[in-house]
Amino acid sequence: MASAATVARLLRLTGPSVHSLCTKLAPLAELSAGRCFLSTSSLHRLQFKLDERTAHSSLDLFKKDTGVIYRVLGLDPSQVQDNPERFRDWAVVLGNEKISSGRHYWEVTVKKSQEFRLGVAEAMMSRDDCVGTDGASWVFGFAQRKWFAMTNNKIVPVALVGKPDRVGILLDYDAGLLALVDTEKPRLVHSLRIHSKAPICPAFGLWDGELLTHSGLEEPDGLK
């Protein structure tokens, strides 16, 4: 029979899917799908990579730290460099750039994953939490073939039919808004409000396959 420690580790490695199923759907401060951002913030071409110092032991970075791949078993936490910035219980990694103003846009190739979360988090969020489960992170996720928005452990379904190969993330820090972008249209799919006065950074959770980030991009026409 598996020990309690082994069971606990397996639950962590399976990611938040079981937890998400048990999380009651709750209202979330949001904008209606497709509504444009009304802001005077200027766009900054944010260029970032993934910060290996924050990466959970089940995640490996590749392509010059712009991509992340999930390993089912991962590394024994005792075999990775001891770093207080590393996420301990959840398969999360943050971007290496802190944002405290402006309007920013980046894209993520998601075609090789069926369970992930994309968004932003306060740079100093607890490394014991998962992105979306606290009040210091705001994400859009995909699990069980469905999209959702999530913050502070509250989930709202997102009406994005199917799963495109690539999606965009639009952040307006000054206006306190984050949006999921359908890059094929392009259009805003769903937006939510960010309540933070602290520096934030791109954030990613991954529980199978891989993600590839694309930063330093222009914002697509038609989103303003």
XYZ file of C-alpha atoms in Angstrom:
224
model
C 0.000 0.000 0.000
C 1.317 3.456 -0.904
C 2.533 5.590 1.973
C 0.774 8.835 2.865
C 3.774 10.769 1.549
C 3.618 8.959 -1.796
C -0.097 9.609 -2.162
C 0.382 13.282 -1.338
C 3.116 13.584 -3.968
C 0.969 11.892 -6.626
C -1.880 14.300 -5.903
C 0.475 17.224 -6.338
C 1.811 15.837 -9.612
C -1.642 15.332 -11.068
C -2.072 19.065 -10.803
C -5.221 20.978 -9.935
C -7.627 18.976 -12.079
C -9.040 17.037 -9.124
C -9.062 20.191 -7.030
C -10.790 22.142 -9.800
C -13.556 19.573 -10.033
C -14.243 20.080 -6.358
C -14.176 23.872 -6.571
C -17.636 25.376 -6.670
C -18.246 27.738 -9.554
C -18.537 31.232 -8.124
C -19.052 34.763 -9.434
C -15.874 36.495 -10.552
C -15.402 40.202 -11.287
C -15.209 40.258 -15.068
C -16.029 42.048 -18.292
C -18.288 40.617 -20.959
C -16.546 38.606 -23.654
C -15.212 40.685 -26.511
C -15.463 44.041 -24.778
C -12.582 46.315 -25.729
C -10.109 47.792 -23.288
C -10.734 51.502 -22.815
C -7.381 52.765 -21.614
C -4.842 55.462 -22.322
C -1.967 53.133 -21.416
C 0.689 52.852 -24.103
C 1.785 49.415 -25.297
C 5.226 48.249 -24.216
C 6.750 45.314 -26.090
C 7.401 43.163 -23.084
C 10.247 40.722 -23.695
C 10.525 37.939 -21.150
C 11.795 34.433 -20.589
C 10.739 31.838 -18.044
C 12.558 32.063 -14.735
C 14.133 28.690 -13.909
C 14.570 29.779 -10.295
C 10.780 29.696 -9.871
C 10.079 26.466 -11.811
C 8.589 23.520 -9.927
C 10.720 20.362 -9.999
C 8.325 18.678 -12.497
C 8.957 21.393 -15.108
C 11.848 21.632 -17.571
C 12.589 24.740 -19.609
C 13.690 24.602 -23.252
C 14.257 26.791 -26.334
C 16.367 29.308 -24.434
C 13.892 29.414 -21.544
C 10.896 30.451 -23.663
C 9.220 27.018 -23.442
C 8.278 24.681 -20.602
C 7.568 20.948 -20.625
C 5.886 18.870 -17.936
C 7.533 15.670 -16.705
C 5.061 13.211 -15.160
C 7.356 12.265 -12.322
C 9.741 15.177 -12.524
C 12.777 15.492 -10.337
C 12.947 14.660 -6.689
C 12.641 18.091 -5.032
C 15.768 17.278 -3.043
C 17.700 17.034 -6.346
C 16.984 20.572 -7.548
C 18.740 23.651 -6.296
C 17.239 24.834 -3.035
C 15.734 28.192 -3.865
C 13.061 30.090 -1.914
C 11.677 31.429 -5.225
C 10.827 27.927 -6.506
C 7.222 26.680 -6.401
C 7.108 23.745 -4.039
C 3.748 21.990 -4.424
C 2.373 22.981 -7.834
C 3.743 22.811 -11.385
C 4.091 26.565 -11.847
C 6.747 28.837 -13.373
C 6.862 32.636 -13.619
C 8.289 34.961 -16.240
C 11.494 36.811 -15.403
C 10.146 40.342 -15.966
C 8.221 42.327 -13.345
C 5.441 44.632 -14.575
C 4.279 47.687 -12.639
C 2.782 49.869 -15.392
C 1.696 49.972 -19.011
C -0.094 47.746 -21.503
C 1.518 44.478 -22.575
C 0.764 41.632 -24.984
C 2.226 38.169 -25.478
C 1.155 34.852 -26.978
C 1.467 31.208 -25.956
C 1.462 28.099 -28.155
C -0.746 25.620 -26.309
C -1.364 22.904 -28.922
C 0.791 20.311 -27.118
C -0.992 20.531 -23.770
C -4.459 19.604 -22.527
C -4.184 21.079 -19.030
C -2.636 24.431 -18.271
C -3.117 27.933 -16.854
C -1.915 31.216 -18.371
C -1.982 34.679 -16.863
C -0.178 36.836 -14.351
C 0.784 36.687 -10.694
C 2.333 38.974 -8.148
C 6.067 38.373 -8.210
C 6.032 37.643 -4.486
C 3.008 35.297 -4.413
C 3.304 32.338 -2.058
C 5.315 29.467 -3.507
C 3.011 27.054 -1.705
C -0.023 28.158 -3.748
C -1.063 27.461 -7.320
C -1.789 30.274 -9.771
C -5.488 31.018 -9.671
C -6.064 29.724 -6.145
C -5.170 32.916 -4.289
C -5.818 36.634 -4.553
C -2.343 37.308 -5.944
C -2.783 35.590 -9.322
C -5.201 35.837 -12.262
C -5.325 33.174 -14.968
C -7.158 31.629 -17.883
C -7.042 27.858 -17.889
C -7.891 24.821 -19.973
C -8.828 21.430 -18.478
C -11.222 18.620 -19.428
C -11.629 20.312 -22.845
C -13.059 23.470 -21.331
C -11.757 27.014 -20.790
C -12.188 28.978 -17.574
C -11.054 32.146 -15.815
C -9.802 31.854 -12.255
C -8.616 33.952 -9.339
C -8.844 33.549 -5.565
C -10.006 29.952 -6.114
C -13.147 31.081 -7.972
C -13.807 29.670 -11.439
C -15.909 31.143 -14.251
C -16.432 29.242 -17.552
C -15.051 30.942 -20.667
C -16.947 30.625 -23.937
C -14.042 29.786 -26.238
C -15.110 26.862 -28.401
C -12.405 24.261 -29.003
C -8.720 24.813 -28.355
C -6.705 26.920 -30.796
C -3.037 26.153 -31.265
C -2.070 29.579 -29.953
C -3.715 32.210 -27.740
C -2.834 35.732 -26.649
C -2.703 37.447 -23.278
C -3.347 41.195 -23.063
C -2.508 42.975 -19.809
C -3.297 46.584 -18.984
C -1.699 47.092 -15.587
C -2.833 50.708 -15.169
C -6.468 49.853 -15.956
C -6.306 46.658 -13.872
C -7.437 44.391 -16.702
C -6.326 41.050 -18.128
C -7.774 39.447 -21.286
C -7.607 36.183 -23.175
C -7.229 36.827 -26.911
C -8.308 34.638 -29.815
C -5.337 35.236 -32.134
C -7.143 33.899 -35.211
C -9.819 36.658 -35.280
C -8.279 38.526 -33.418
C -10.721 39.342 -30.613
C -10.992 39.537 -26.845
C -12.572 36.323 -25.612
C -12.874 37.080 -21.918
C -11.561 39.737 -19.540
C -11.149 39.941 -15.801
C -10.097 42.585 -13.326
C -6.781 42.600 -11.506
C -6.646 44.071 -8.013
C -2.970 44.559 -7.250
C -0.595 47.414 -6.537
C 2.420 45.106 -6.459
C 4.681 44.193 -9.410
C 3.296 41.249 -11.379
C 4.804 38.914 -13.967
C 3.636 36.379 -16.563
C 2.611 33.121 -14.895
C 2.120 29.576 -16.162
C 0.797 26.334 -14.697
C 1.269 23.101 -16.654
C 0.151 19.522 -15.968
C 0.808 17.791 -19.255
C 2.646 18.380 -22.528
C 4.371 21.688 -23.158
C 3.870 25.429 -23.663
C 5.891 27.862 -25.758
C 5.834 31.604 -25.050
C 6.171 34.421 -27.601
C 6.942 37.867 -26.221
C 8.057 41.194 -27.685
C 4.972 41.238 -29.933
C 2.786 44.064 -31.205
C -0.794 44.103 -30.007
C -3.095 42.885 -32.823
C -5.248 45.511 -34.524
C -8.835 45.739 -33.386
C -8.367 45.078 -29.672
C -8.404 48.719 -28.569
